[in-house]
Coordinates of C-alpha atoms in Angstrom, one line a residue:
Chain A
X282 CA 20.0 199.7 209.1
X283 CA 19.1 196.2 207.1
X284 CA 16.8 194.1 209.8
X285 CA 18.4 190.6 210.7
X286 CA 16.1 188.1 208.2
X287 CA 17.7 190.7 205.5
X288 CA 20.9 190.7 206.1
X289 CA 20.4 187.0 206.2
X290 CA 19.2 187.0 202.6
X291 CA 22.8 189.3 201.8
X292 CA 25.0 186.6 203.0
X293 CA 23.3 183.8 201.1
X294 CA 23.1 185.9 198.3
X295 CA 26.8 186.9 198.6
X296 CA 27.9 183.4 199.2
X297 CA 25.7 181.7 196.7
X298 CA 27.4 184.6 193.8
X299 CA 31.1 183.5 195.3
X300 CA 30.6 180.0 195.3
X301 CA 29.3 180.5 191.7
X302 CA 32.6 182.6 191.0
X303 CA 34.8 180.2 192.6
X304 CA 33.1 177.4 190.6
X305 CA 33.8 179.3 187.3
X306 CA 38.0 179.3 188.2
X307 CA 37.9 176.1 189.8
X308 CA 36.4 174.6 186.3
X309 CA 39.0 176.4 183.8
X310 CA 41.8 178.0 185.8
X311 CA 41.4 181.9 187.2
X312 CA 43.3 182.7 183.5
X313 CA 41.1 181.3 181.1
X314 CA 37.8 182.3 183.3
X315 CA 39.1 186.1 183.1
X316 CA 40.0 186.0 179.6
X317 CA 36.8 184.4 178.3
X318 CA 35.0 186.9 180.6
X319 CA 36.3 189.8 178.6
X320 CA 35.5 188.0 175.5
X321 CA 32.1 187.5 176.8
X322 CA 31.8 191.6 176.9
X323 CA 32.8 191.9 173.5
X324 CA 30.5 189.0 172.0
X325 CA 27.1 188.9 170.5
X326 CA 24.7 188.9 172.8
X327 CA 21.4 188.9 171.6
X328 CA 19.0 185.8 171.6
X329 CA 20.2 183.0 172.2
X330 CA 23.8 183.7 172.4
X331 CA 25.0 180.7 175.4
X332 CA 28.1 182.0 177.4
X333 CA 28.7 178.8 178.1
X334 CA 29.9 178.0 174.5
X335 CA 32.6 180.5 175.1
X336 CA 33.9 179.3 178.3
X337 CA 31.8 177.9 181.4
X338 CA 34.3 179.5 184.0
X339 CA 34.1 183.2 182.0
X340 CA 30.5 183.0 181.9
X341 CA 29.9 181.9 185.6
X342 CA 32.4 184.8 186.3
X343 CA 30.2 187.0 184.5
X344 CA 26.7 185.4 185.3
X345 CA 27.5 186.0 189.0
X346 CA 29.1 189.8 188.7
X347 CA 26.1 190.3 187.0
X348 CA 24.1 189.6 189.8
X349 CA 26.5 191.5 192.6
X350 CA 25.8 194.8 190.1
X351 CA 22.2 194.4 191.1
X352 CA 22.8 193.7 194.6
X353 CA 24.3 196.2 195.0
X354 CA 22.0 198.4 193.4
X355 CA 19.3 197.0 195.8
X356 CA 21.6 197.9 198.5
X357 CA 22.8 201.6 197.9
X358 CA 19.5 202.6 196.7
X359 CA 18.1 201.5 200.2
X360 CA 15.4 198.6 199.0
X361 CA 14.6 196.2 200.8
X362 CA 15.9 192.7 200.0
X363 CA 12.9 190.9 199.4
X364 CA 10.3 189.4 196.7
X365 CA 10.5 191.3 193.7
X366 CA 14.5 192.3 194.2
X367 CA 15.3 188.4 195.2
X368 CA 13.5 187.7 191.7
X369 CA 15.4 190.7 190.0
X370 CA 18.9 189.8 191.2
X371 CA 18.1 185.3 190.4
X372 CA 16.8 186.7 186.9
X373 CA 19.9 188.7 186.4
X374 CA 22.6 185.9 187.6
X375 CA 20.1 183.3 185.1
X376 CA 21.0 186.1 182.2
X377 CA 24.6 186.7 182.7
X378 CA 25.0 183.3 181.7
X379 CA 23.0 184.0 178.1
X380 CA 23.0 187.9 176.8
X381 CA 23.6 189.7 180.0
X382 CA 27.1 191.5 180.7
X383 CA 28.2 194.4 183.5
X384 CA 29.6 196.3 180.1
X385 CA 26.0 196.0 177.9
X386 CA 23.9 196.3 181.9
X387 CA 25.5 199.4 183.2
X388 CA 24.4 202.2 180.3
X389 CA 20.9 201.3 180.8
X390 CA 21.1 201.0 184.3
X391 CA 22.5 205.0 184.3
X392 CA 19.5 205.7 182.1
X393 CA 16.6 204.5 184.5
X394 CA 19.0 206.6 187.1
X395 CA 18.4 210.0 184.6
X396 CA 14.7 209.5 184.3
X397 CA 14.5 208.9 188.6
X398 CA 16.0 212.1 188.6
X399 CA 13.6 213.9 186.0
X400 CA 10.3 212.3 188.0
X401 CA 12.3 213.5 191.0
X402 CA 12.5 210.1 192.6
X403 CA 14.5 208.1 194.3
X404 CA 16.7 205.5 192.6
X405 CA 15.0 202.9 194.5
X406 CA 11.7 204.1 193.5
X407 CA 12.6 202.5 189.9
X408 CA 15.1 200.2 191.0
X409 CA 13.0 197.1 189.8
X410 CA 13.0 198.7 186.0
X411 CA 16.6 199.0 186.3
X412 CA 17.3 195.7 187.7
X413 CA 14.8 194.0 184.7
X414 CA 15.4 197.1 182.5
X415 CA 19.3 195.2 181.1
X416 CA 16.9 193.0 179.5
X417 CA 18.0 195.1 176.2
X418 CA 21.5 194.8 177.2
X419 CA 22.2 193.2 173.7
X420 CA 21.1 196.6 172.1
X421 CA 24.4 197.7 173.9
X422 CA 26.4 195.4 172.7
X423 CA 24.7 195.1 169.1
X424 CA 25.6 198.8 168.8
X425 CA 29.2 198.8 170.1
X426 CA 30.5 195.9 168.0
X427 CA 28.2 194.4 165.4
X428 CA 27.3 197.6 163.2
X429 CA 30.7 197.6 161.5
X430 CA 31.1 201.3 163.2
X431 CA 34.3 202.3 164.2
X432 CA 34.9 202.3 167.7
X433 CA 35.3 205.4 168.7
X434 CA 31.9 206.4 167.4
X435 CA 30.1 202.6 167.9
X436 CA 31.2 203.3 171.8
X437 CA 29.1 207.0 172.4
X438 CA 26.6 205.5 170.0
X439 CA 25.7 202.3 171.9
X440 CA 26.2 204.0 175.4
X441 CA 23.7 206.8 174.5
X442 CA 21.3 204.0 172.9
X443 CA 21.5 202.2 176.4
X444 CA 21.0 205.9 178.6
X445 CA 18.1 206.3 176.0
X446 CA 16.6 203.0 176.7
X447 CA 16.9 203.5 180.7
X448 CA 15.2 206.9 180.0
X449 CA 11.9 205.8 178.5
X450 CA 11.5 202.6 180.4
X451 CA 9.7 203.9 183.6
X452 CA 7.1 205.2 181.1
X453 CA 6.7 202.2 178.9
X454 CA 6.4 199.7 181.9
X455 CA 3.6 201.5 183.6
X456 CA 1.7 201.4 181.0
X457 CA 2.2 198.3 179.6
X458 CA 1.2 197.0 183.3
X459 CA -2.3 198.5 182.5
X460 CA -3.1 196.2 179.3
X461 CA -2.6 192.8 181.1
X462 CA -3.4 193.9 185.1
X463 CA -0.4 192.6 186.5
X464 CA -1.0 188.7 185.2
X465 CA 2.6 188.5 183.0
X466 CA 5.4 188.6 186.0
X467 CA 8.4 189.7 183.4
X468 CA 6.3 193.0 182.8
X469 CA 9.6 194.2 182.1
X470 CA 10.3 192.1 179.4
X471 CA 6.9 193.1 177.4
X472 CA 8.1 196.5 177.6
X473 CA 11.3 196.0 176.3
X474 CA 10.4 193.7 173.4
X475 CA 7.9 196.7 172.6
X476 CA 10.7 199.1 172.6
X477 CA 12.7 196.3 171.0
X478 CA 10.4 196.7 168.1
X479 CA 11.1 200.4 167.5
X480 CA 15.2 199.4 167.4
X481 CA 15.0 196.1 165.6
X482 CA 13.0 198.6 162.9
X483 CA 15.2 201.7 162.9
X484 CA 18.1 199.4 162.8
X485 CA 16.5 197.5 159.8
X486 CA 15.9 201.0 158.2
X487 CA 19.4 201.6 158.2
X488 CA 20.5 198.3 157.2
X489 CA 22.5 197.3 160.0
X490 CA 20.2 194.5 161.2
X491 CA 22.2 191.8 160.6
X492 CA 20.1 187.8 161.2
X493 CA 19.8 186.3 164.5
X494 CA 21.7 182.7 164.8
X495 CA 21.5 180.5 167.8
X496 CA 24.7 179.3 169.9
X497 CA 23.3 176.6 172.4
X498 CA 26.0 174.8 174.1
X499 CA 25.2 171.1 174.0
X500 CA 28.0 169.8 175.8
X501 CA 28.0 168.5 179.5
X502 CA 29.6 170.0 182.2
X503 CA 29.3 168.5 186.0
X504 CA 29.7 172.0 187.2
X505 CA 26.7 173.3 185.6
X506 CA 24.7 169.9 186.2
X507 CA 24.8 170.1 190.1
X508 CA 24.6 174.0 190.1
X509 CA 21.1 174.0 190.6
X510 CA 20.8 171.5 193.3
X511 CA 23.8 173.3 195.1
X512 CA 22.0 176.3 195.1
X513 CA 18.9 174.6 196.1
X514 CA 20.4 173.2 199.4
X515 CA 21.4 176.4 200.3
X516 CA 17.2 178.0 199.4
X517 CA 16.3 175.1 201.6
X518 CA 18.7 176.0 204.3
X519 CA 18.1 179.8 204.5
X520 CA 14.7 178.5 204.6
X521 CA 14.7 176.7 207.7
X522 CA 17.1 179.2 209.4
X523 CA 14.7 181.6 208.3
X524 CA 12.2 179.5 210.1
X525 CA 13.2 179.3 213.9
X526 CA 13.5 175.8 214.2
X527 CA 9.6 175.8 213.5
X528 CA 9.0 173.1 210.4
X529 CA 5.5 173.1 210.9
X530 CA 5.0 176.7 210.6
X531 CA 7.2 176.7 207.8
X532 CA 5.2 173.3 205.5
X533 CA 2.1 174.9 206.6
X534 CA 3.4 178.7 205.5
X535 CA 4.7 177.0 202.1
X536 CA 1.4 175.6 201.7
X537 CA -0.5 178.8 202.0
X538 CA 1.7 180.2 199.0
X539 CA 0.2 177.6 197.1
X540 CA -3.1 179.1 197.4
X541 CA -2.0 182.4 196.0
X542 CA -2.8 183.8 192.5
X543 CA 0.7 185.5 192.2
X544 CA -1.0 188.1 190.7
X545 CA 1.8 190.9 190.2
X546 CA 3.0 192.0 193.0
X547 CA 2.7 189.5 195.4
X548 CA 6.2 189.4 197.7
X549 CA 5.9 186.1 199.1
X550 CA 8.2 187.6 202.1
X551 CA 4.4 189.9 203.2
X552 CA 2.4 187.0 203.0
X553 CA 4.3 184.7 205.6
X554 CA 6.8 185.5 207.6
X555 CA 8.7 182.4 207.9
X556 CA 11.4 180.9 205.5
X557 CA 8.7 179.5 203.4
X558 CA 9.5 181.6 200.4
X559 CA 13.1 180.3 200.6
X560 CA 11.1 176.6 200.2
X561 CA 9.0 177.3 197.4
X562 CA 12.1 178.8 195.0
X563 CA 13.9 175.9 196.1
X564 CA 10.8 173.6 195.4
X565 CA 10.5 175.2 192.2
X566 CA 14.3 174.3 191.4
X567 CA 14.2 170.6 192.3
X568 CA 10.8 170.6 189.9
X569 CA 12.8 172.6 187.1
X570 CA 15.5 170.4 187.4
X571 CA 13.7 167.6 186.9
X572 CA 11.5 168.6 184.1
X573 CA 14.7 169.3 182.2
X574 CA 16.0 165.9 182.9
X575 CA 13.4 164.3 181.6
X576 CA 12.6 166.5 178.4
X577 CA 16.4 165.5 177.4
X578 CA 17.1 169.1 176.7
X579 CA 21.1 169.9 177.9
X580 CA 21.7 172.2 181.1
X581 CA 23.3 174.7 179.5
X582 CA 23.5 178.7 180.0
X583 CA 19.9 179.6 178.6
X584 CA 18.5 176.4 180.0
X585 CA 20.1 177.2 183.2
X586 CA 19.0 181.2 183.0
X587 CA 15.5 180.1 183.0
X588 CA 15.8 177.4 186.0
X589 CA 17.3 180.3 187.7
X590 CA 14.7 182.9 187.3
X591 CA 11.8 179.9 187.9
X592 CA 14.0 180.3 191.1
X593 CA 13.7 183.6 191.7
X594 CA 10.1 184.2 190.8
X595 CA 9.1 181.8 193.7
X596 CA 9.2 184.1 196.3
X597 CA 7.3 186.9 194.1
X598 CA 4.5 185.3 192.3
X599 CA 5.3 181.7 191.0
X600 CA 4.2 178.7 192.9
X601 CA 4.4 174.9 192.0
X602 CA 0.6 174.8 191.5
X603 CA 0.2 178.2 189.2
X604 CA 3.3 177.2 187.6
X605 CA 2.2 173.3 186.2
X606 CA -0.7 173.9 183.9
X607 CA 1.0 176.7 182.1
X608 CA 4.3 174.3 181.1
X609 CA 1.6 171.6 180.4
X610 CA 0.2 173.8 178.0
X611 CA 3.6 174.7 176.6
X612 CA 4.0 170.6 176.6
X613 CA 0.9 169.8 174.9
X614 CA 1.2 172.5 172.1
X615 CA 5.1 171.3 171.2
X616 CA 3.5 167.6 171.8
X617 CA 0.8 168.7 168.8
X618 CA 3.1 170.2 166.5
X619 CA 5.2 167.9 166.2
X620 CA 8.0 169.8 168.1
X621 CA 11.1 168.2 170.4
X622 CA 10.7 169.6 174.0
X623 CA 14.3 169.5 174.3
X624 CA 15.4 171.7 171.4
X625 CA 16.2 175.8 172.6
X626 CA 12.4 177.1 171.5
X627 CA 10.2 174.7 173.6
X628 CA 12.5 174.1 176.5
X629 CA 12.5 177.9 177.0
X630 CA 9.3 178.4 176.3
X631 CA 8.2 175.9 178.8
X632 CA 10.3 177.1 181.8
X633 CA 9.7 180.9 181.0
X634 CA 6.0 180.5 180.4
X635 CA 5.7 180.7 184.0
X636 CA 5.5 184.4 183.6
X637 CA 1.7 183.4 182.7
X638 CA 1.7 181.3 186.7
X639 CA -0.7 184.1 187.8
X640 CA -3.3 183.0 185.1
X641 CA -3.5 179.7 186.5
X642 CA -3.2 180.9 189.4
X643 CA -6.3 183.4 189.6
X644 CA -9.1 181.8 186.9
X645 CA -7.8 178.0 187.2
X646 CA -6.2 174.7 185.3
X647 CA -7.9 174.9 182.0
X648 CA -7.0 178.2 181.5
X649 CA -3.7 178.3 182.7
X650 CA -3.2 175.6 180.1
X651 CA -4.3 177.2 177.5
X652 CA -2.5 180.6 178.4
X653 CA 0.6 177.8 178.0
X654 CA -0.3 176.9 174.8
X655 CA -1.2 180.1 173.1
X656 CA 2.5 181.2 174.6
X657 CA 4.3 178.4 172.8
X658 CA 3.0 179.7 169.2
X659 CA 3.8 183.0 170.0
X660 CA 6.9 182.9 171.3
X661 CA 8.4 181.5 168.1
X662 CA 7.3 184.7 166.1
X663 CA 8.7 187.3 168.6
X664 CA 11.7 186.9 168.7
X665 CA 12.2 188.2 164.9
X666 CA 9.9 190.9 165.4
X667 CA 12.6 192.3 168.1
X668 CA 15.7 190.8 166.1
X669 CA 16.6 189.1 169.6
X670 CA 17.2 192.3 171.1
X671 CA 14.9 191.7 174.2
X672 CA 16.0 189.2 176.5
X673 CA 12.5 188.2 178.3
X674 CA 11.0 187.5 174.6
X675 CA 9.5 185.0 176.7
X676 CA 7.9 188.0 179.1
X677 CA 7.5 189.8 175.5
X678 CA 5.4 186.8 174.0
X679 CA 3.9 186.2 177.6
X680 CA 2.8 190.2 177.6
X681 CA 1.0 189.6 174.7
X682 CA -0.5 186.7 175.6
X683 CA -1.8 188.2 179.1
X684 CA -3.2 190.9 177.5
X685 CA -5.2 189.1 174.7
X686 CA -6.8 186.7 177.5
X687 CA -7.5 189.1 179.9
X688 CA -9.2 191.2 177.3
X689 CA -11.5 188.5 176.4
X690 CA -12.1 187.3 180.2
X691 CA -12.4 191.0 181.2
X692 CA -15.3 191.6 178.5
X693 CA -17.1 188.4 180.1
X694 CA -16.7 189.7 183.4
X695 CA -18.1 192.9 182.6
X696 CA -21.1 191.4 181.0
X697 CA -22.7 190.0 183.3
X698 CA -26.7 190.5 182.9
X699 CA -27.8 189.5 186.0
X700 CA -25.8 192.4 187.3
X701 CA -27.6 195.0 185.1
X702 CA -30.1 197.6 186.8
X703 CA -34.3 196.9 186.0
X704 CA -35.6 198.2 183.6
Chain B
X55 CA -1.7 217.4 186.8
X56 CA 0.3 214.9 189.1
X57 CA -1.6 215.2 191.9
X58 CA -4.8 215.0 189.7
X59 CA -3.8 211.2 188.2
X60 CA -2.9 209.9 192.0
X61 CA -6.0 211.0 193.4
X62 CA -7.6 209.1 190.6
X63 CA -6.1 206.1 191.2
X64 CA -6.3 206.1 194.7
X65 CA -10.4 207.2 194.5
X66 CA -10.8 204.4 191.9
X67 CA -9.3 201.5 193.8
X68 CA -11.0 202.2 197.1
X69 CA -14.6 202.4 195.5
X70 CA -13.5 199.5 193.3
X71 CA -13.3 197.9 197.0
X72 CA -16.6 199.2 198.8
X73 CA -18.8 198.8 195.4
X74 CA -17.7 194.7 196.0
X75 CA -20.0 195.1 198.9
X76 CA -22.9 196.7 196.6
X77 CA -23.3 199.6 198.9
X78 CA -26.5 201.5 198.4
X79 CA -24.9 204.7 199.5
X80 CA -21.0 206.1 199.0
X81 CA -19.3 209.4 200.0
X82 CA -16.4 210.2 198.8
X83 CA -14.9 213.2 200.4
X84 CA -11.4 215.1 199.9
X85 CA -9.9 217.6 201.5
X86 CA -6.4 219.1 199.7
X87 CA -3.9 221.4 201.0
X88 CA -0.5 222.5 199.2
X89 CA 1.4 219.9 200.9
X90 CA -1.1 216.6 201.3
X91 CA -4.5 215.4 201.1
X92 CA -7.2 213.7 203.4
X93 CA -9.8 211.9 201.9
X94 CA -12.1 210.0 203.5
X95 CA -14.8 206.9 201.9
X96 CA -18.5 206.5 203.8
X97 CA -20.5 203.4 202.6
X98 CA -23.5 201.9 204.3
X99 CA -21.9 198.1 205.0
X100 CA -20.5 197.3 208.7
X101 CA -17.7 195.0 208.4
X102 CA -16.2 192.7 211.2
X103 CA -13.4 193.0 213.5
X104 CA -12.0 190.7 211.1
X105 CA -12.4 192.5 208.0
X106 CA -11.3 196.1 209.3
X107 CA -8.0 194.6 210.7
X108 CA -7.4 193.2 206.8
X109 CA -8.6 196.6 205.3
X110 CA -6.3 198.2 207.9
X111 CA -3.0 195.5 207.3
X112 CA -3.4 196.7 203.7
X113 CA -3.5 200.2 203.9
X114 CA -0.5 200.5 206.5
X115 CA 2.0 198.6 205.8
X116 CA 5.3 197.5 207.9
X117 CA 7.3 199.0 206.0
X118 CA 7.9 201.8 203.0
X119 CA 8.3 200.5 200.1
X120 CA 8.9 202.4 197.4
X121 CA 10.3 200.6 194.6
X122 CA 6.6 198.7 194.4
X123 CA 4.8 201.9 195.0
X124 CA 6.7 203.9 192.0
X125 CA 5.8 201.1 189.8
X126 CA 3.2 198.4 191.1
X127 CA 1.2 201.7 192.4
X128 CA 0.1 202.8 188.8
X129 CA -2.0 199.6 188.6
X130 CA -4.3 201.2 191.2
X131 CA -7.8 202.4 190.2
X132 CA -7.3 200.6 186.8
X133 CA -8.5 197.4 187.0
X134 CA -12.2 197.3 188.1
X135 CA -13.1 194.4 186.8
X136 CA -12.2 192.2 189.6
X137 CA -11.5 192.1 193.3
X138 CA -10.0 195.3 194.4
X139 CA -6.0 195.8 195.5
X140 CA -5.7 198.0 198.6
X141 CA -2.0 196.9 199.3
X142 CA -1.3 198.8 195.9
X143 CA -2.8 202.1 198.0
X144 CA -0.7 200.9 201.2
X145 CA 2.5 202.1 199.8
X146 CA 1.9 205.0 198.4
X147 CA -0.1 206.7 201.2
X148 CA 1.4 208.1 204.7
X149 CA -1.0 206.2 206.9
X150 CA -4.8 205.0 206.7
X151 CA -7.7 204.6 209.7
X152 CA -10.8 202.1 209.2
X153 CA -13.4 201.9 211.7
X154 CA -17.1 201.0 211.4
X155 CA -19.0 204.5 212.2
X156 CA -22.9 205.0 213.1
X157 CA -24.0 204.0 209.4
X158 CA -21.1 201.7 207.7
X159 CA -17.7 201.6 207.3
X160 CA -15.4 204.5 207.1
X161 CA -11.6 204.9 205.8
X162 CA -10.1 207.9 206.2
X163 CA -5.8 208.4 204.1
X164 CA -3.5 210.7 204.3
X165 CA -1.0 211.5 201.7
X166 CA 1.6 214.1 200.7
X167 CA 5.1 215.5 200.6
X168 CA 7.9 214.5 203.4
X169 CA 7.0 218.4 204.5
X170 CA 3.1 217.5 204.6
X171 CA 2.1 216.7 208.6
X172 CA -0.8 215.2 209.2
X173 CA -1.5 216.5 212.5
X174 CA -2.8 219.6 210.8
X175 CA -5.9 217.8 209.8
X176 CA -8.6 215.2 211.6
X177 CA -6.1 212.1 212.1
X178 CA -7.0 210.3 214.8
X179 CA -4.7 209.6 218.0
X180 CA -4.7 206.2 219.5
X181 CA -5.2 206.1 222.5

């Protein structure tokens, strides 16, 4: 039985995904959005592959059934609807629209199912892996048309490479938790650019890794220009709903999320129990939005994929005052090398190394800054070292920079003398 | 060695929390049967009405959640380094009591199996 504020959450979820389908036919025709939508499943898909070059309407359609697949995982696998699933499901619709499809999502998916089983848990037990698991979707799609294989043995090949993935995940994302304490929100995305490695390697070995080349839409569409606000009156309106006609509550609830680390996992929905969460991903949107207008960089399906999981983070860990040092940091180090904030590496870099928010967040400004700027220089390597087969190479490159500053902060903390027993 | 690793965990986080409060003296004390566990944590250090109602919001949680238990549980008992997570015990336990006794403050969990009943060891009743 789903509690009322829940099944509130479903409708605007389920309206927000329709409205995004119904936007995709109104913009090229039902036709064209189905057609490019099954071209979508069949094209490259690794980083940074934009939909939106393809067809806006095909990759709205596909952005959005992403999404419903991991609704409705959250739904039959009886979790609730709430921080960390609301993130899961916005980080899913942000990646249908640059890597993620149902076809290169489901095999993997079926894989965390398999290892539930083996542990003898529930599906819902590792539904977050699965949700952020499709990540390597691209491995899928990599396999099943890119290696030159013939069909009928690229199909079984890529299918049992995306079971195989699902498989080891659950193992690989605990422990990879363990080396940075929770302070890098797409945890998931580490581990996949660690098993990313292993592929991207193998694949290498066998000569079948072919280069990575970017296709980043630089066109303007009105549709996907006002998405983001659209969907951010409707966060502000669930909010207040959500709120009982109580707009005090709800500015001083929004405020207290403020004060939060976002240290993983924080669900925003156990901290207050108002529609303040539904404020603060909204908040978050309007800031995105913003900071992409005025970095000149084009909204666009990558561009647009991290606005959307900015979104969906801010009611499970991201806040607009963890979030701001990091992306000054990110700002600061393309500022000093001489970089353009617009092009696809620092724009991306600056929205998704908010996965680093909980930095800021927990030991202050200055470090959160400089979290941001160590992120920037690594995320440029990574994404070779995986050969763009991990979609979070930001959560990759933001795993690795966790861990190396908590290591360092962690030895200071633990050496403290005035601490130490006399001698 | 399931069993073994969650014990750890659980053990590790909670005396992560009452070593915060420098206790001079800490009791750790476990009792196992096939299908659960009891274990109970003695320090010396009273806490406030306050603080037991945050220690006990933590460690009972509205509701089950299992997808952050499954996964967001293995951080427990890791990191010791700074302040201690008891909402990472919350879900993965069946229920938890914290009182102040005669000396300091006591915290008493039970975990197990959907067969394991608590009744069959000392949980408390309200009243």
């Amino acid at each position: 039985m789903i509690e009322k504020h829940e099944r509130i959450r479903y409708i605007a979820l389920l309206c927000m995904l329709l409205g995004i389908i119904l936007a995709g036919f109104t913009v090229d025709g039902v036709h064209k959005s189905l057609v490019d939508f099954i071209k979508i499943q069949t094209s490259s898909s690794r980083l940074i592959q934009d939909f939106t070059a393809i067809g806006v309407g095909g990759a709205l359609v596909n952005a959005s059934l992403v999404a419903l697949i991991g609704l409705s995982l959250v739904f039959f696998s009886s979790v609730s609807l709430s921080g960390p699933t609301l993130a899961a499901v916005f980080t899913l619709l942000g990646f249908g629209l640059f890597g993620k499809t149902p076809l290169n999502n489901l095999p993997i998916m079926a894989g965390v199912w398999i290892a539930a089983r083996f542990a003898r848990k529930t599906l819902g037990s590792y539904s977050l892996i699965a949700l952020f698991g499709t990540a390597l979707g691209p491995l899928v799609t990599y396999l099943m048309f890119e290696t030159a294989l013939p069909l009928p043995l690229s199909i079984p090949v890529a299918i049992m490479a995306g079971l195989v993935t699902g498989i080891i995940l659950p193992a690989i994302a605990g422990s990879m938790l363990q080396l940075h304490h929770g302070y890098n929100l797409y945890n998931i995305g580490f581990s996949c650019g660690f098993i990313g490695l292993f592929a991207s390697s193998a694949l290498r070995a066998s000569n079948r890794m072919q280069p990575i080349f970017i296709l980043w839409n630089t066109q303007r569409h009105v549709v996907l220009v006002v998405l983001i606000p659209a969907v951010v009156i409707l966060l502000f309106s669930v909010g207040i709903i959500s709120s009982h006609g109580s707009p005090k509550k709800l500015f001083t609830d929004t405020k207290k999320l403020q004060r939060l680390s976002g240290r993983l996992p924080t669900d925003y929905f156990d901290v207050v129990d108002s529609g303040a969460p539904w404020l603060n991903m909204g908040l978050l949107g309007i800031a995105s939005v913003l900071f992409v207008l005025i970095s000149g960089a084009p909204f666009n399906g990558p561009v647009l994929g991290g606005i959307f999981t900015v979104i969906g983070f801010g009611a499970f860990g991201k806040s607009l005052k963890n979030c701001w040092p990091v992306v000054l940091g990110v700002c600061l180090g393309t500022w000093l090398f001489g970089k353009t904030l617009a092009d696809p590496g620092p724009i991306l870099a600056a929205l998704f190394a908010t996965t680093l928010a909980p930095i800021a967040g927990q030991f202050g400004i200055i470090t959160g800054i400089i979290a941001g700027f160590i992120h920037l220089i690594v995320v440029e390597s990574t994404a070779a070292w995986h050969g763009g087969l991990d979609l979070y190479n930001n959560g990759f490159a933001g795993g690795l920079t966790a861990t190396f500053l908590i290591a360092i902060l962690q030895w200071y903390q633990t050496n403290r003398s005035k601490e130490d027993f006399k001698s | 060695m399931k069993r073994k690793e969650i014990l750890n965990r659980l053990i590790g986080e909670v005396t992560n929390f009452l070593l915060e409060d420098n206790p001079l003296r800490l009791v750790v004390s476990l009792h196992q049967e096939d299908d659960g566990a009891h274990l109970s944590f003695f320090d010396d250090r009273k806490r406030t009405e306050e603080e037991l109602e945050s220690i006990r919001t933590s460690l009972n949680p509205k509701h089950t959640r299992p997808e952050l238990a499954g996964y967001y549980g293995m951080m427990a008992g890791h990191d010791t380094s700074w302040k201690a997570r008891l909402n990472l015990i919350g879900w993965q336990i069946k229920g938890a009591s914290v009182k102040n006794n005669d000396s300091g403050l006591q915290i008493d969990f039970w975990l197990g199996s959907d067969a394991f009943n608590p009744d069959h060891f000392t949980i408390e009743k309200e009243d």
